[in-house]
Amino acid sequence: MKCAACHSEMVKKKGEIELRIGGKLYLVRNVSYAECCSCGERVLSPEVSQMLYNKIKNKEYTEQTITVPVLDGTYG
Ligand SMILES: [Zn+2]
């Protein structure tokens, strides 16, 4: 599988990724995805994406409060 952004080879990984759907940020654990060695682009297979969308639609997730570092990009 090739990266859509830079056409480098992608490697299969399993771990944690962030998903932003409808302005809400979701953290997905223990998920299989492909990551580009070159630019870091991450993609989910259509099957996995569908499964995650279904889970979100059916609210099959737990709400956890996590601390996220927030930076202000204003300069000057
Ligand atoms: Zn890439």
JSON list of C-alpha atoms and ligand atoms in Angstrom, two decimals:
[
{"chain": "A", "resi": 1, "resn": "MET", "atom": "CA", "xyz": [0.00, 0.00, 0.00]},
{"chain": "A", "resi": 2, "resn": "LYS", "atom": "CA", "xyz": [1.31, 3.45, -0.95]},
{"chain": "A", "resi": 3, "resn": "CYS", "atom": "CA", "xyz": [0.87, 6.74, 0.86]},
{"chain": "A", "resi": 4, "resn": "ALA", "atom": "CA", "xyz": [-1.69, 9.02, -0.80]},
{"chain": "A", "resi": 5, "resn": "ALA", "atom": "CA", "xyz": [0.30, 12.09, 0.19]},
{"chain": "A", "resi": 6, "resn": "CYS", "atom": "CA", "xyz": [3.88, 11.21, -0.81]},
{"chain": "A", "resi": 7, "resn": "HIS", "atom": "CA", "xyz": [3.64, 7.76, -2.46]},
{"chain": "A", "resi": 8, "resn": "SER", "atom": "CA", "xyz": [6.07, 6.13, -0.04]},
{"chain": "A", "resi": 9, "resn": "GLU", "atom": "CA", "xyz": [5.50, 2.62, 1.19]},
{"chain": "A", "resi": 10, "resn": "MET", "atom": "CA", "xyz": [3.24, 2.31, 4.22]},
{"chain": "A", "resi": 11, "resn": "VAL", "atom": "CA", "xyz": [3.74, -0.13, 7.06]},
{"chain": "A", "resi": 12, "resn": "LYS", "atom": "CA", "xyz": [1.04, -1.86, 9.05]},
{"chain": "A", "resi": 13, "resn": "LYS", "atom": "CA", "xyz": [0.90, -0.90, 12.69]},
{"chain": "A", "resi": 14, "resn": "LYS", "atom": "CA", "xyz": [-1.31, -1.43, 15.65]},
{"chain": "A", "resi": 15, "resn": "GLY", "atom": "CA", "xyz": [-1.83, 1.07, 18.39]},
{"chain": "A", "resi": 16, "resn": "GLU", "atom": "CA", "xyz": [-3.51, 4.32, 19.21]},
{"chain": "A", "resi": 17, "resn": "ILE", "atom": "CA", "xyz": [-4.76, 6.91, 16.78]},
{"chain": "A", "resi": 18, "resn": "GLU", "atom": "CA", "xyz": [-6.82, 10.08, 16.96]},
{"chain": "A", "resi": 19, "resn": "LEU", "atom": "CA", "xyz": [-9.90, 10.58, 14.85]},
{"chain": "A", "resi": 20, "resn": "ARG", "atom": "CA", "xyz": [-11.67, 13.86, 14.39]},
{"chain": "A", "resi": 21, "resn": "ILE", "atom": "CA", "xyz": [-15.25, 13.35, 13.34]},
{"chain": "A", "resi": 22, "resn": "GLY", "atom": "CA", "xyz": [-17.82, 16.11, 13.25]},
{"chain": "A", "resi": 23, "resn": "GLY", "atom": "CA", "xyz": [-15.53, 18.41, 15.23]},
{"chain": "A", "resi": 24, "resn": "LYS", "atom": "CA", "xyz": [-15.15, 15.89, 18.05]},
{"chain": "A", "resi": 25, "resn": "LEU", "atom": "CA", "xyz": [-11.88, 14.21, 18.81]},
{"chain": "A", "resi": 26, "resn": "TYR", "atom": "CA", "xyz": [-11.88, 10.49, 19.44]},
{"chain": "A", "resi": 27, "resn": "LEU", "atom": "CA", "xyz": [-9.01, 8.39, 20.66]},
{"chain": "A", "resi": 28, "resn": "VAL", "atom": "CA", "xyz": [-8.99, 4.86, 19.29]},
{"chain": "A", "resi": 29, "resn": "ARG", "atom": "CA", "xyz": [-6.97, 2.22, 21.07]},
{"chain": "A", "resi": 30, "resn": "ASN", "atom": "CA", "xyz": [-5.74, -1.14, 19.81]},
{"chain": "A", "resi": 31, "resn": "VAL", "atom": "CA", "xyz": [-6.57, -0.35, 16.24]},
{"chain": "A", "resi": 32, "resn": "SER", "atom": "CA", "xyz": [-4.79, -1.60, 13.11]},
{"chain": "A", "resi": 33, "resn": "TYR", "atom": "CA", "xyz": [-3.72, 1.08, 10.67]},
{"chain": "A", "resi": 34, "resn": "ALA", "atom": "CA", "xyz": [-1.12, 1.81, 8.04]},
{"chain": "A", "resi": 35, "resn": "GLU", "atom": "CA", "xyz": [1.49, 4.48, 8.60]},
{"chain": "A", "resi": 36, "resn": "CYS", "atom": "CA", "xyz": [3.74, 6.15, 6.06]},
{"chain": "A", "resi": 37, "resn": "CYS", "atom": "CA", "xyz": [7.43, 5.81, 7.02]},
{"chain": "A", "resi": 38, "resn": "SER", "atom": "CA", "xyz": [8.19, 8.99, 5.20]},
{"chain": "A", "resi": 39, "resn": "CYS", "atom": "CA", "xyz": [5.58, 11.61, 6.15]},
{"chain": "A", "resi": 40, "resn": "GLY", "atom": "CA", "xyz": [3.73, 9.92, 9.01]},
{"chain": "A", "resi": 41, "resn": "GLU", "atom": "CA", "xyz": [0.38, 9.87, 7.24]},
{"chain": "A", "resi": 42, "resn": "ARG", "atom": "CA", "xyz": [-1.93, 7.32, 8.86]},
{"chain": "A", "resi": 43, "resn": "VAL", "atom": "CA", "xyz": [-4.80, 5.55, 7.20]},
{"chain": "A", "resi": 44, "resn": "LEU", "atom": "CA", "xyz": [-7.41, 3.11, 8.36]},
{"chain": "A", "resi": 45, "resn": "SER", "atom": "CA", "xyz": [-8.76, 0.38, 6.14]},
{"chain": "A", "resi": 46, "resn": "PRO", "atom": "CA", "xyz": [-12.32, 0.98, 4.90]},
{"chain": "A", "resi": 47, "resn": "GLU", "atom": "CA", "xyz": [-13.53, -1.92, 7.06]},
{"chain": "A", "resi": 48, "resn": "VAL", "atom": "CA", "xyz": [-11.96, -0.51, 10.22]},
{"chain": "A", "resi": 49, "resn": "SER", "atom": "CA", "xyz": [-13.24, 3.01, 9.47]},
{"chain": "A", "resi": 50, "resn": "GLN", "atom": "CA", "xyz": [-16.75, 1.67, 8.96]},
{"chain": "A", "resi": 51, "resn": "MET", "atom": "CA", "xyz": [-16.58, -0.32, 12.19]},
{"chain": "A", "resi": 52, "resn": "LEU", "atom": "CA", "xyz": [-15.41, 2.79, 14.10]},
{"chain": "A", "resi": 53, "resn": "TYR", "atom": "CA", "xyz": [-18.10, 5.01, 12.54]},
{"chain": "A", "resi": 54, "resn": "ASN", "atom": "CA", "xyz": [-20.70, 2.46, 13.54]},
{"chain": "A", "resi": 55, "resn": "LYS", "atom": "CA", "xyz": [-19.40, 2.36, 17.09]},
{"chain": "A", "resi": 56, "resn": "ILE", "atom": "CA", "xyz": [-19.52, 6.15, 17.29]},
{"chain": "A", "resi": 57, "resn": "LYS", "atom": "CA", "xyz": [-23.02, 6.23, 15.81]},
{"chain": "A", "resi": 58, "resn": "ASN", "atom": "CA", "xyz": [-24.19, 3.69, 18.39]},
{"chain": "A", "resi": 59, "resn": "LYS", "atom": "CA", "xyz": [-22.22, 5.43, 21.14]},
{"chain": "A", "resi": 60, "resn": "GLU", "atom": "CA", "xyz": [-20.19, 2.29, 21.79]},
{"chain": "A", "resi": 61, "resn": "TYR", "atom": "CA", "xyz": [-17.41, 4.10, 23.51]},
{"chain": "A", "resi": 62, "resn": "THR", "atom": "CA", "xyz": [-16.43, 5.21, 26.97]},
{"chain": "A", "resi": 63, "resn": "GLU", "atom": "CA", "xyz": [-15.99, 8.85, 27.81]},
{"chain": "A", "resi": 64, "resn": "GLN", "atom": "CA", "xyz": [-12.64, 9.55, 29.37]},
{"chain": "A", "resi": 65, "resn": "THR", "atom": "CA", "xyz": [-11.14, 12.84, 30.26]},
{"chain": "A", "resi": 66, "resn": "ILE", "atom": "CA", "xyz": [-7.62, 13.19, 28.97]},
{"chain": "A", "resi": 67, "resn": "THR", "atom": "CA", "xyz": [-5.25, 16.08, 29.24]},
{"chain": "A", "resi": 68, "resn": "VAL", "atom": "CA", "xyz": [-4.17, 17.41, 25.89]},
{"chain": "A", "resi": 69, "resn": "PRO", "atom": "CA", "xyz": [-1.41, 19.99, 25.51]},
{"chain": "A", "resi": 70, "resn": "VAL", "atom": "CA", "xyz": [-2.87, 22.98, 23.72]},
{"chain": "A", "resi": 71, "resn": "LEU", "atom": "CA", "xyz": [-0.70, 25.51, 21.92]},
{"chain": "A", "resi": 72, "resn": "ASP", "atom": "CA", "xyz": [-1.61, 28.97, 20.76]},
{"chain": "A", "resi": 73, "resn": "GLY", "atom": "CA", "xyz": [-0.30, 29.51, 17.24]},
{"chain": "A", "resi": 74, "resn": "THR", "atom": "CA", "xyz": [-0.62, 33.27, 17.34]},
{"chain": "A", "resi": 75, "resn": "TYR", "atom": "CA", "xyz": [2.65, 34.89, 16.43]},
{"chain": "A", "resi": 76, "resn": "GLY", "atom": "CA", "xyz": [3.66, 38.50, 16.69]},
{"chain": "B", "resi": 1, "resn": "ZN", "atom": "ZN", "xyz": [3.64, 9.73, 3.09]}
]
